[in-house]
Short mmCIF file of C-alpha atoms in Angstrom, two decimals:
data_model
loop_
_atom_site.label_atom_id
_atom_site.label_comp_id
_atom_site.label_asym_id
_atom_site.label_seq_id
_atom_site.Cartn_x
_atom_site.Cartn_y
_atom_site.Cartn_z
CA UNK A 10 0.00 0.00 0.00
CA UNK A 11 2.83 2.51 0.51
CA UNK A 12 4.04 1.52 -2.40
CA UNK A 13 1.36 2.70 -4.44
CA UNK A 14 0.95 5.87 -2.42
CA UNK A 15 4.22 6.74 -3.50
CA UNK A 16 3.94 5.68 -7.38
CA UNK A 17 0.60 8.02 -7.16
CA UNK A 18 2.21 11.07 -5.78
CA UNK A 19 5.65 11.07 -7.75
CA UNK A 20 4.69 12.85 -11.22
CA UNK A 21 4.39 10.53 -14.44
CA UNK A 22 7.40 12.23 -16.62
CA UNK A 23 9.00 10.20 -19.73
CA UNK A 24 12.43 8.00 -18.61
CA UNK A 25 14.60 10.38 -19.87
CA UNK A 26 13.56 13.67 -17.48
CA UNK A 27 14.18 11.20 -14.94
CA UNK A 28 17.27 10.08 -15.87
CA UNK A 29 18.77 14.03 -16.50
CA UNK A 30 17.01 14.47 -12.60
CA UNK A 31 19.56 11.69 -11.26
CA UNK A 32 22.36 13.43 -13.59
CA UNK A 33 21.67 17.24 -12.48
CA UNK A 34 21.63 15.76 -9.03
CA UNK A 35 24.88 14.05 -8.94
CA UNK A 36 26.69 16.92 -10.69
CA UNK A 37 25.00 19.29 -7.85
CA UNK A 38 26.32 17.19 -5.45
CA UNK A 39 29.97 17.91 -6.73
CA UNK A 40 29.15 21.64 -7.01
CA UNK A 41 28.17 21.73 -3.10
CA UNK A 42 31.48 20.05 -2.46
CA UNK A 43 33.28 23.32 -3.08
CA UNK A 44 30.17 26.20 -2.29
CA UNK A 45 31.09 27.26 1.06
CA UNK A 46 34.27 25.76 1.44
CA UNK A 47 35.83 27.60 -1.95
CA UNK A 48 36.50 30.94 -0.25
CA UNK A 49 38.37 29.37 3.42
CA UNK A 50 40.15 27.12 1.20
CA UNK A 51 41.62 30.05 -1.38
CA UNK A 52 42.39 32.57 1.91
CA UNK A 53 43.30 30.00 4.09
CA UNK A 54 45.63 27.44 2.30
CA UNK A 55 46.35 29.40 -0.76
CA UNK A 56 47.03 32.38 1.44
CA UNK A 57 45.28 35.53 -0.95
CA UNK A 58 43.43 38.15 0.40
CA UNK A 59 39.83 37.65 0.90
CA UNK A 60 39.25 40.77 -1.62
CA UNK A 61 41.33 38.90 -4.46
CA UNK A 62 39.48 35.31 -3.36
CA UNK A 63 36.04 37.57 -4.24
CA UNK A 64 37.21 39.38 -7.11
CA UNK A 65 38.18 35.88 -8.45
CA UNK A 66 35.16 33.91 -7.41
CA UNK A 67 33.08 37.11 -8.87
CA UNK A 68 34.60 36.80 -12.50
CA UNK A 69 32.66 33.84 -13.50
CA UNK A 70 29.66 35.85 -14.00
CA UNK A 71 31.53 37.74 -16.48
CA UNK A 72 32.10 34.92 -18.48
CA UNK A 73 28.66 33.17 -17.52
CA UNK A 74 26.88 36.34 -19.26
CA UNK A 75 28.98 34.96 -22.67
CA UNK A 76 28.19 31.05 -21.94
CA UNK A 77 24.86 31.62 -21.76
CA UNK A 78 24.48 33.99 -24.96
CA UNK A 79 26.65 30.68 -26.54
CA UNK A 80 24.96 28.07 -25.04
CA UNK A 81 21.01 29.44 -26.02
CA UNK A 82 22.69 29.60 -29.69
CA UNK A 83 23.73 26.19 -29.73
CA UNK A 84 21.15 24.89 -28.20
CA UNK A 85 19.31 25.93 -31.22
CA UNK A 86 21.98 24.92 -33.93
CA UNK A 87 21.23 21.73 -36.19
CA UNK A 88 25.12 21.35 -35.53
CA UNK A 89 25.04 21.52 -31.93
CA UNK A 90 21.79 21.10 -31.14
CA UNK A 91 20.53 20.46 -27.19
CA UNK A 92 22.90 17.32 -26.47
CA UNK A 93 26.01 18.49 -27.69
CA UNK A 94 25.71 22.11 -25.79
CA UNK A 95 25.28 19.98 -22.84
CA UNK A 96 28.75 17.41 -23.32
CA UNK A 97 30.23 21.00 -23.98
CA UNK A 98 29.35 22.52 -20.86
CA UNK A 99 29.81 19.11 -18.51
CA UNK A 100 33.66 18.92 -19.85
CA UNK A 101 34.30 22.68 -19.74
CA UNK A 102 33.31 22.79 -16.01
CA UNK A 103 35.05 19.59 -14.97
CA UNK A 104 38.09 20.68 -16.52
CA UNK A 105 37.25 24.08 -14.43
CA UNK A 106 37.54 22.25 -11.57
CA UNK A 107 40.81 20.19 -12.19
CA UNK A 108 42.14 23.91 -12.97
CA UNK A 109 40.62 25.07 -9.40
CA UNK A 110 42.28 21.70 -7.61
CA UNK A 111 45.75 22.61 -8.64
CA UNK A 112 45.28 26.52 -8.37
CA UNK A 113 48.58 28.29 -6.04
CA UNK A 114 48.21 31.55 -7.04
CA UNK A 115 45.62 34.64 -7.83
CA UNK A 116 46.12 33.88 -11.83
CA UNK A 117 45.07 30.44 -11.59
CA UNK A 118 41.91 31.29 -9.34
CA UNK A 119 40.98 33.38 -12.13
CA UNK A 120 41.30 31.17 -15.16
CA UNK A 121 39.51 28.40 -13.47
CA UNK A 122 36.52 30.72 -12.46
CA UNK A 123 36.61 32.46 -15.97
CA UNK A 124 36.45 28.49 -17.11
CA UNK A 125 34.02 27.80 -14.72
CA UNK A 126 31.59 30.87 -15.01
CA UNK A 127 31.67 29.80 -18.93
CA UNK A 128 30.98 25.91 -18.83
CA UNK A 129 28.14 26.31 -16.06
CA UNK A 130 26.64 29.49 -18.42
CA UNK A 131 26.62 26.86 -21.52
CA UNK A 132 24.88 24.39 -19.14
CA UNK A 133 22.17 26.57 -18.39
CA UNK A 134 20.00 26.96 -21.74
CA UNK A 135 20.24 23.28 -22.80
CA UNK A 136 19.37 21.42 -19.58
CA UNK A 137 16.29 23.74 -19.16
CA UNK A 138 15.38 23.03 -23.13
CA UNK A 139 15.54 19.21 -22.35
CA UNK A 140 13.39 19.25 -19.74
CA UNK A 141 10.96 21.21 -21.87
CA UNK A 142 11.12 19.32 -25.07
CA UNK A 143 10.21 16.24 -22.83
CA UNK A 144 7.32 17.48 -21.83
CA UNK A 145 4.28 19.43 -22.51
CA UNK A 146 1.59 21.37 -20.31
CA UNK A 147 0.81 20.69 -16.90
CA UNK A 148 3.41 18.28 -17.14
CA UNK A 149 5.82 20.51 -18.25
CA UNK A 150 5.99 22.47 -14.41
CA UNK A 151 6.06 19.14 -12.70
CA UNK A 152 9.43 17.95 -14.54
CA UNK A 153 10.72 21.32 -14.43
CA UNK A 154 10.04 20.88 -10.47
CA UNK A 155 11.74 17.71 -10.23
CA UNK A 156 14.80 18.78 -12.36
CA UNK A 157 14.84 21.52 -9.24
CA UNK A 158 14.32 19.20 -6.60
CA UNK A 159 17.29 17.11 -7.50
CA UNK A 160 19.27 20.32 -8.03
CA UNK A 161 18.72 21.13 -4.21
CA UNK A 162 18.93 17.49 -2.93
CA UNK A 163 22.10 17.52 -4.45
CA UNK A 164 23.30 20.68 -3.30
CA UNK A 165 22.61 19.87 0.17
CA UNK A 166 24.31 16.46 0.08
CA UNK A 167 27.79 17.91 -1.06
CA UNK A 168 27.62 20.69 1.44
CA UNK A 169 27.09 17.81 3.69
CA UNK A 170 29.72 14.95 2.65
CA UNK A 171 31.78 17.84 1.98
CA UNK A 172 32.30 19.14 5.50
CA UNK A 173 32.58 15.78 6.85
CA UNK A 174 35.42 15.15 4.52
CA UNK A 175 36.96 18.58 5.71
CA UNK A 176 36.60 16.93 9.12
CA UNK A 177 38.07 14.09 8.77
CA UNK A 178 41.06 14.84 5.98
CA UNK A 179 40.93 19.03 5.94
CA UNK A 180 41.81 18.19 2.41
CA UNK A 181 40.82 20.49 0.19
CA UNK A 182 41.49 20.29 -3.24
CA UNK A 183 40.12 16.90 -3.03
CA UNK A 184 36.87 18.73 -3.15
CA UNK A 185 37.52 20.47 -6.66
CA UNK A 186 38.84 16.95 -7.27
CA UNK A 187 35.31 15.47 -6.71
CA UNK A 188 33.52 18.21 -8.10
CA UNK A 189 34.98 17.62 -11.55
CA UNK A 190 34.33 13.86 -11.28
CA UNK A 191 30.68 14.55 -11.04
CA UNK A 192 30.74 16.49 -14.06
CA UNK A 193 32.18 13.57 -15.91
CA UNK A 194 29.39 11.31 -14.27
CA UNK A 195 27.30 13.95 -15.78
CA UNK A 196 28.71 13.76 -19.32
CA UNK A 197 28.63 10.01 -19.01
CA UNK A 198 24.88 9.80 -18.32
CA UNK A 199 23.98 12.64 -20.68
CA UNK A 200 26.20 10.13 -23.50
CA UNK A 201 24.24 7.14 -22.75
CA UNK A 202 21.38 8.15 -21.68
CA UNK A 203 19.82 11.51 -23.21
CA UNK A 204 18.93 11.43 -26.84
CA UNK A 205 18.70 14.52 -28.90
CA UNK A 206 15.45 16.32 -28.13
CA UNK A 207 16.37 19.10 -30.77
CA UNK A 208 13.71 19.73 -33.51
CA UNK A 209 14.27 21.76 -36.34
CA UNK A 210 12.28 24.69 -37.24
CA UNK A 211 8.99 24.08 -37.96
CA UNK A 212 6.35 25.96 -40.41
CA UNK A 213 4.66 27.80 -37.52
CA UNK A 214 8.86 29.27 -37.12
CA UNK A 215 9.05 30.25 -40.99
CA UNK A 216 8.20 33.45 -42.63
CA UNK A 217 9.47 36.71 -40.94
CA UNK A 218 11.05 34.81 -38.68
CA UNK A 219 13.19 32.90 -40.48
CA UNK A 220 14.91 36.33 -41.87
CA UNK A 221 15.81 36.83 -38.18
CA UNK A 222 18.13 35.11 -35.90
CA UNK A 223 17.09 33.73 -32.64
CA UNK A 224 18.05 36.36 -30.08
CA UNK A 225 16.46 39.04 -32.39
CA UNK A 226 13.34 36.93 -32.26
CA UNK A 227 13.83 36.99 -28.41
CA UNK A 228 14.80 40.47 -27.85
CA UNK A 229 11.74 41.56 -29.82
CA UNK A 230 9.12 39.64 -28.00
CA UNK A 231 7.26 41.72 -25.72
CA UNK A 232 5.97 39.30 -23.51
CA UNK A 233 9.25 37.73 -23.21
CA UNK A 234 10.97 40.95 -22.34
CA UNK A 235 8.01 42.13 -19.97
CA UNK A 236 8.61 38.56 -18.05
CA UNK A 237 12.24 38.91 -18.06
CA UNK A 238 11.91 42.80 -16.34
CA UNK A 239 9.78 40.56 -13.61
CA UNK A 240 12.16 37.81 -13.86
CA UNK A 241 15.42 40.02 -12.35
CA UNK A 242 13.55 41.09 -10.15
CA UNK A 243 12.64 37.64 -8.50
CA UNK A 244 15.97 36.46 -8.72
CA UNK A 245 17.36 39.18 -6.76
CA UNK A 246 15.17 38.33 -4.33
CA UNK A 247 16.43 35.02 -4.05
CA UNK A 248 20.20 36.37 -4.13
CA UNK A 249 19.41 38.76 -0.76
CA UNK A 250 18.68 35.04 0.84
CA UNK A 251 22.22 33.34 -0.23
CA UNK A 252 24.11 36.41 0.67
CA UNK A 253 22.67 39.80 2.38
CA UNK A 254 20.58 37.78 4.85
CA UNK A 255 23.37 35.55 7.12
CA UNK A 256 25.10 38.97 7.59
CA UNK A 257 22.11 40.83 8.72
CA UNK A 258 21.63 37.84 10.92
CA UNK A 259 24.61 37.86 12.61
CA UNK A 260 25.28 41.68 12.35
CA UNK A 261 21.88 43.37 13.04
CA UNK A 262 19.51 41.27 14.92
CA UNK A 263 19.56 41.87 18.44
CA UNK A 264 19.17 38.84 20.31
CA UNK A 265 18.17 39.25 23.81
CA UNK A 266 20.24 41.39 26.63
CA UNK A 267 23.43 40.64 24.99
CA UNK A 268 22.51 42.63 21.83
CA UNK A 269 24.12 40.02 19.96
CA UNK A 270 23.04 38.86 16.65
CA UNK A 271 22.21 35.01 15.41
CA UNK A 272 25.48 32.72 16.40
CA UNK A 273 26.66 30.93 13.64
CA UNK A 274 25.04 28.01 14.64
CA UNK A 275 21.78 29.15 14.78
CA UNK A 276 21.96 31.03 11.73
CA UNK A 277 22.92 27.31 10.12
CA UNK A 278 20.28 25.68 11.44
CA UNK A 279 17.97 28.30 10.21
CA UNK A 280 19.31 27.99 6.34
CA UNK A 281 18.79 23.94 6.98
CA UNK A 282 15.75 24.60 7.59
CA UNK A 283 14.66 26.56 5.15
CA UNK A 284 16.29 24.20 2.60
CA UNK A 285 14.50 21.28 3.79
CA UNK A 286 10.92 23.31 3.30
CA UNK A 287 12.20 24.16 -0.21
CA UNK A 288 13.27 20.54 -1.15
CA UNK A 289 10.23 19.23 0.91
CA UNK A 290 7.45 21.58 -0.62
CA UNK A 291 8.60 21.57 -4.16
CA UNK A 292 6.37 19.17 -5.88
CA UNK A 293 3.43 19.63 -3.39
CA UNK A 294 3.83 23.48 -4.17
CA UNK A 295 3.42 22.73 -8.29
CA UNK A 296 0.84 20.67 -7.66
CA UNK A 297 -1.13 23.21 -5.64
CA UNK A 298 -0.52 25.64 -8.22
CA UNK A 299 -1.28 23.93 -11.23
CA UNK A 300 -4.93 25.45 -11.89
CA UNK A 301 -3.56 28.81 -11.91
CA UNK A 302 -1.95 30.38 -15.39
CA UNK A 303 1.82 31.27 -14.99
CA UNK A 304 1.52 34.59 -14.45
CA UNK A 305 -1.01 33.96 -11.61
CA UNK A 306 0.92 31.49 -9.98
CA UNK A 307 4.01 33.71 -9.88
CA UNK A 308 1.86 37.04 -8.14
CA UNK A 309 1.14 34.39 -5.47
CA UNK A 310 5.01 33.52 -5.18
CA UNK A 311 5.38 37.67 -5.48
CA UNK A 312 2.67 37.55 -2.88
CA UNK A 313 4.64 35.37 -0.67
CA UNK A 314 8.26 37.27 -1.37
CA UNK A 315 6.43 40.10 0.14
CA UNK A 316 4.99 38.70 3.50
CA UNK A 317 8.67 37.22 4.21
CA UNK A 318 10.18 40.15 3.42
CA UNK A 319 8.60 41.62 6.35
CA UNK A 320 8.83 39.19 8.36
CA UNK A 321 12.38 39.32 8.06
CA UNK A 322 12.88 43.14 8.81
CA UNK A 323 10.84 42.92 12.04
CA UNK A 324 13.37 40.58 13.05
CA UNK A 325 15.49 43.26 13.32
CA UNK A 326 13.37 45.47 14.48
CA UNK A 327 11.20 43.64 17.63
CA UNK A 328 12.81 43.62 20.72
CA UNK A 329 11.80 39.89 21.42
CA UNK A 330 10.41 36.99 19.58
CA UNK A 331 13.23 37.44 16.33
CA UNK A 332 13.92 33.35 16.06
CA UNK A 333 10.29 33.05 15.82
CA UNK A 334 10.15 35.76 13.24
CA UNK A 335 13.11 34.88 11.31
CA UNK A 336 11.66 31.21 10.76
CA UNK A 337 8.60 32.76 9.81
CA UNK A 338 10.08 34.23 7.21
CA UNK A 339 11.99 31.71 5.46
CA UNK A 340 8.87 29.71 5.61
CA UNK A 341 7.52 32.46 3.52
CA UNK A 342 10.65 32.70 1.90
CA UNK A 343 11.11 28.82 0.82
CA UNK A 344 7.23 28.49 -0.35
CA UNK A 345 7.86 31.54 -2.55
CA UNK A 346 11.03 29.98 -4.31
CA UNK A 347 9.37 26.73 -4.88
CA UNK A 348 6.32 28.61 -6.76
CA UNK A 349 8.67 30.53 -8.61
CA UNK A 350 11.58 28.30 -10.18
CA UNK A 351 9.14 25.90 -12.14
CA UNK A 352 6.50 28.00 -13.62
CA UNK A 353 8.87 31.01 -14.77
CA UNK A 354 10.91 28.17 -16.78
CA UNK A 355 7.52 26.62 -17.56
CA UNK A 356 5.97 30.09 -19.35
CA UNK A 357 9.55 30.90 -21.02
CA UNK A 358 8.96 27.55 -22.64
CA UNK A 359 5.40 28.46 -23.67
CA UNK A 360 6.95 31.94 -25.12
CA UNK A 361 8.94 30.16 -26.99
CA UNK A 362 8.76 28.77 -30.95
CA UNK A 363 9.89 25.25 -30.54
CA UNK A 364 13.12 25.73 -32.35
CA UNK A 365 13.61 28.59 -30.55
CA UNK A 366 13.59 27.25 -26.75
CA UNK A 367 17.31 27.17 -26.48
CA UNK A 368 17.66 31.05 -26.90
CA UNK A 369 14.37 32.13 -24.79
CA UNK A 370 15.29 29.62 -21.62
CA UNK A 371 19.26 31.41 -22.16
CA UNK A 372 17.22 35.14 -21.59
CA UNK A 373 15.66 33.70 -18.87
CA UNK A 374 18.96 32.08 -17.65
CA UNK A 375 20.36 35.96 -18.16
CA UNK A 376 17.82 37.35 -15.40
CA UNK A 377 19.55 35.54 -12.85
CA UNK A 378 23.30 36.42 -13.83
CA UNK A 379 21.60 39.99 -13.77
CA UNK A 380 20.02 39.32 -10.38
CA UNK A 381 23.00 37.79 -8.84
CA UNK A 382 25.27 41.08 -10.27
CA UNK A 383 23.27 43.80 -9.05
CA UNK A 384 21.62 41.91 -5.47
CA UNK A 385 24.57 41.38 -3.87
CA UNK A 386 26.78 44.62 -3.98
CA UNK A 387 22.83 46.38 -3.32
CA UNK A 388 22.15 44.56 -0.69
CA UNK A 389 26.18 44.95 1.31
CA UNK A 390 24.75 48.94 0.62
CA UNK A 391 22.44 48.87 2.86
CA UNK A 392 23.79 46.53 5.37
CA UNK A 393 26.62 49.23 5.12
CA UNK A 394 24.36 52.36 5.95
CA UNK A 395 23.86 51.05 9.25
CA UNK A 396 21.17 49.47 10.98
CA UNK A 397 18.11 51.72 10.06
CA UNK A 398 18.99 51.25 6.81
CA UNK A 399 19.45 47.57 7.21
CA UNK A 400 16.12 46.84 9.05
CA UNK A 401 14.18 48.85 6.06
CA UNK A 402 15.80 47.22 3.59
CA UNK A 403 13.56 44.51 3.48
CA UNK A 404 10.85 46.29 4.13
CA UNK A 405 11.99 48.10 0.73
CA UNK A 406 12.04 44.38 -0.55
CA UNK A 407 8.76 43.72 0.22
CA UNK A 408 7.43 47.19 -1.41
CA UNK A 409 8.56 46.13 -4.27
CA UNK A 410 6.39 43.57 -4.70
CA UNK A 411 3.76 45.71 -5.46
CA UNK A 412 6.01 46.39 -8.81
CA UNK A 413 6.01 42.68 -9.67
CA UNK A 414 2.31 42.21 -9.32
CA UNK A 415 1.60 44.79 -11.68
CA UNK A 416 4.18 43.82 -14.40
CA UNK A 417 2.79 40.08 -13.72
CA UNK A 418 -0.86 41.44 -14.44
CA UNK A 419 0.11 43.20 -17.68
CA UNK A 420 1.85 40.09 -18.45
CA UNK A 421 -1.35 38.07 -17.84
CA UNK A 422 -3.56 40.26 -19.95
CA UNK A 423 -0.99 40.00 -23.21
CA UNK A 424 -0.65 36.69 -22.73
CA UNK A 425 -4.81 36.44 -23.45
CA UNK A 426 -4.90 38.57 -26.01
CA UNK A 427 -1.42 36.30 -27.64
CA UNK A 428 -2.00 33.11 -27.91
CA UNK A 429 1.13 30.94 -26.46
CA UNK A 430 3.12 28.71 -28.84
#
């Protein structure tokens, strides 16, 4: 009887999405190998400077930008096509990593992040166009749910096996090691088994169209570019979580008499925690969701940005009760993710002419290496200013919400009057 509880729940997806799920999650587990532990290892056994270890860490966005221009391009090639992109992108980041393992010096941080920041930007468009040419409708936001799932299973495991092996060896380039072994693993199941989903153009794609290339297709589609203004905006949100948000933690929260913020512990616990709701909530979350149109399912993740926001500022600001607060607002925080990840890729898809997914899902692969440029530096701002300006921050967050929903309405109302292809 379990059994068949548990065949009913999980969704019904084709072999294949399944079998890129178990790849995407064992080359996530390699990438949390090195997340945290990339920045002690490059100040602390390389011996730079913790400016030069960000500087160097920070200049694979550079090069991510120009991956994932590439790797939307190829995706759409009859050369290259979805498969190849991806082999691409698995060996350019694995030998990334090898680069990283056997990095002494500032030089060699860089070239392996440049390396890095590329393969991971060419990964991008064609795993996303995969999982869409596998799928169609309602199904579509359940495998695109999955696909995230095992991205954040994965994640957590590394971060996991990798600070037990820091324990018990405090070997670290093993973990670059390891991280470029899973992208082999990666390459190897993607070889064997992942056919080519790409399609060529179809007559529906031919006409003015065909006189174009792809990104100028993209860049003049309204409703693509209205999404993508929403779209940057969402993923900066998630960026303040990964880095302005531990800092304000520890910095500005004033925990009982001591006036201390969050200990380090704590504030771990807290991020477990609101990984677990995110991996735990992800496919009840689509589910939930599915009678609602994209756009409408994304004002109630802008919906639930909002209330965390807030909840998260009046941590700061209440004189008692901030652990409570702060786990009410992950809680918000971790629902609001889960609603957004799967039905933004899921309407980029629906944007999108068929032989034109690779290039739409890399725009929408752009609004997060936008996000992730201008979140961080806005949000150390702020934290900078002082507290007042710290505690308002979010609340500055959440009043932007109130710009989402109304760029997600417009969005909603062209989307009627355009019929999706």
């Amino acid at each position: 009887m379990p059994k068949f509880q548990l065949s009913s729940w999980l969704p019904r997806l084709p072999p294949q999405v399944w079998i890129l799920a178990a790849g995407r999650f064992l080359s996530q587990s390699g990438t949390g190998f090195t997340l945290f532990y990339a920045p002690i290892f490059f100040v602390d056994r390389v011996g730079l400077s913790a400016t030069a270890v960000g500087i160097g860490l920070g200049s694979g966005s550079v090069s991510g930008i120009f991956g994932r221009i590439l790797g939307g391009s190829f995706c759409d090639s009859k050369f290259w096509g979805r498969r190849r992109t991806l082999l691409l992108a698995t060996i350019i980041a694995a030998a990334a990593s090898f680069v990283l393992a056997a990095t002494n010096d500032f030089a060699g941080l860089i070239a392996g992040n440049l390396l890095m920041g590329f393969g991971v930007g060419l990964y991008w468009p064609p795993t996303e166009t995969m999982v869409a040419d596998l799928t169609q409708g309602e199904q579509r936001q359940e495998a695109f749910a999955l696909t995230r799932l095992a991205d954040n299973l994965g994640l957590q495991v590394g971060i996991i096996l990798g600070g037990l092996l820091i324990a018990v060896t405090g070997n670290y380039r093993s973990l670059f090691i390891i991280d470029g072994i899973s992208f082999l693993v990666l390459f190897a199941v993607v070889a064997i088994g992942i056919a080519e989903t790409y399609k060529p153009a179809n007559s529906a794609d031919i006409g003015k169209k065909s006189l174009k290339n792809g990104w100028m297709v993209a860049l003049s589609d309204r409703s693509l570019l209205v999404y993508a203004l929403v779209n940057t905006l969402f993923t900066l949100y998630i960026s303040q979580i990964q880095t302005t948000m531990p800092l304000y933690f520890s910095k500005f929260v004033a925990v009982g008499t001591s006036g201390k913020g969050f200990s380090t512990g704590t504030i771990t616990v807290l991020f477990a925690f609101s990984t677990f709701l995110t991996v735990a909530l992800q496919l009840p979350v689509v589910k939930g969701l599915k009678r609602f149109s994209h756009p409408k399912a994304l004002m109630i993740s802008a919906l639930l940005w909002g209330m965390g926001f807030i909840a998260i500022g009046l941590t700061g600001m209440a004189a008692t009760g901030n652990l409570l607060l702060a786990v009410l607002g992950l809680s918000f925080l971790s629902v609001a993710t889960v609603a957004y990840t799967p039905f933004a890729s899921a309407l980029v898809v629906d944007l999108a002419p068929e032989s034109l997914r690779g290039v739409y899902l890399a725009v929408n692969s752009q609004c997060w290496a936008i996000g992730y440029l201008i979140g961080p530096p806005l949000g150390g701002l702020a934290l900078d200013r002082g507290k007042w300006a710290a505690d308002n921050f979010w609340l500055g967050l959440a009043f932007s919400v109130i710009a989402a929903v109304v760029i997600l309405q417009k969005l909603d109302r062209m989307l009627l009057k355009k019929p999706l292809l």
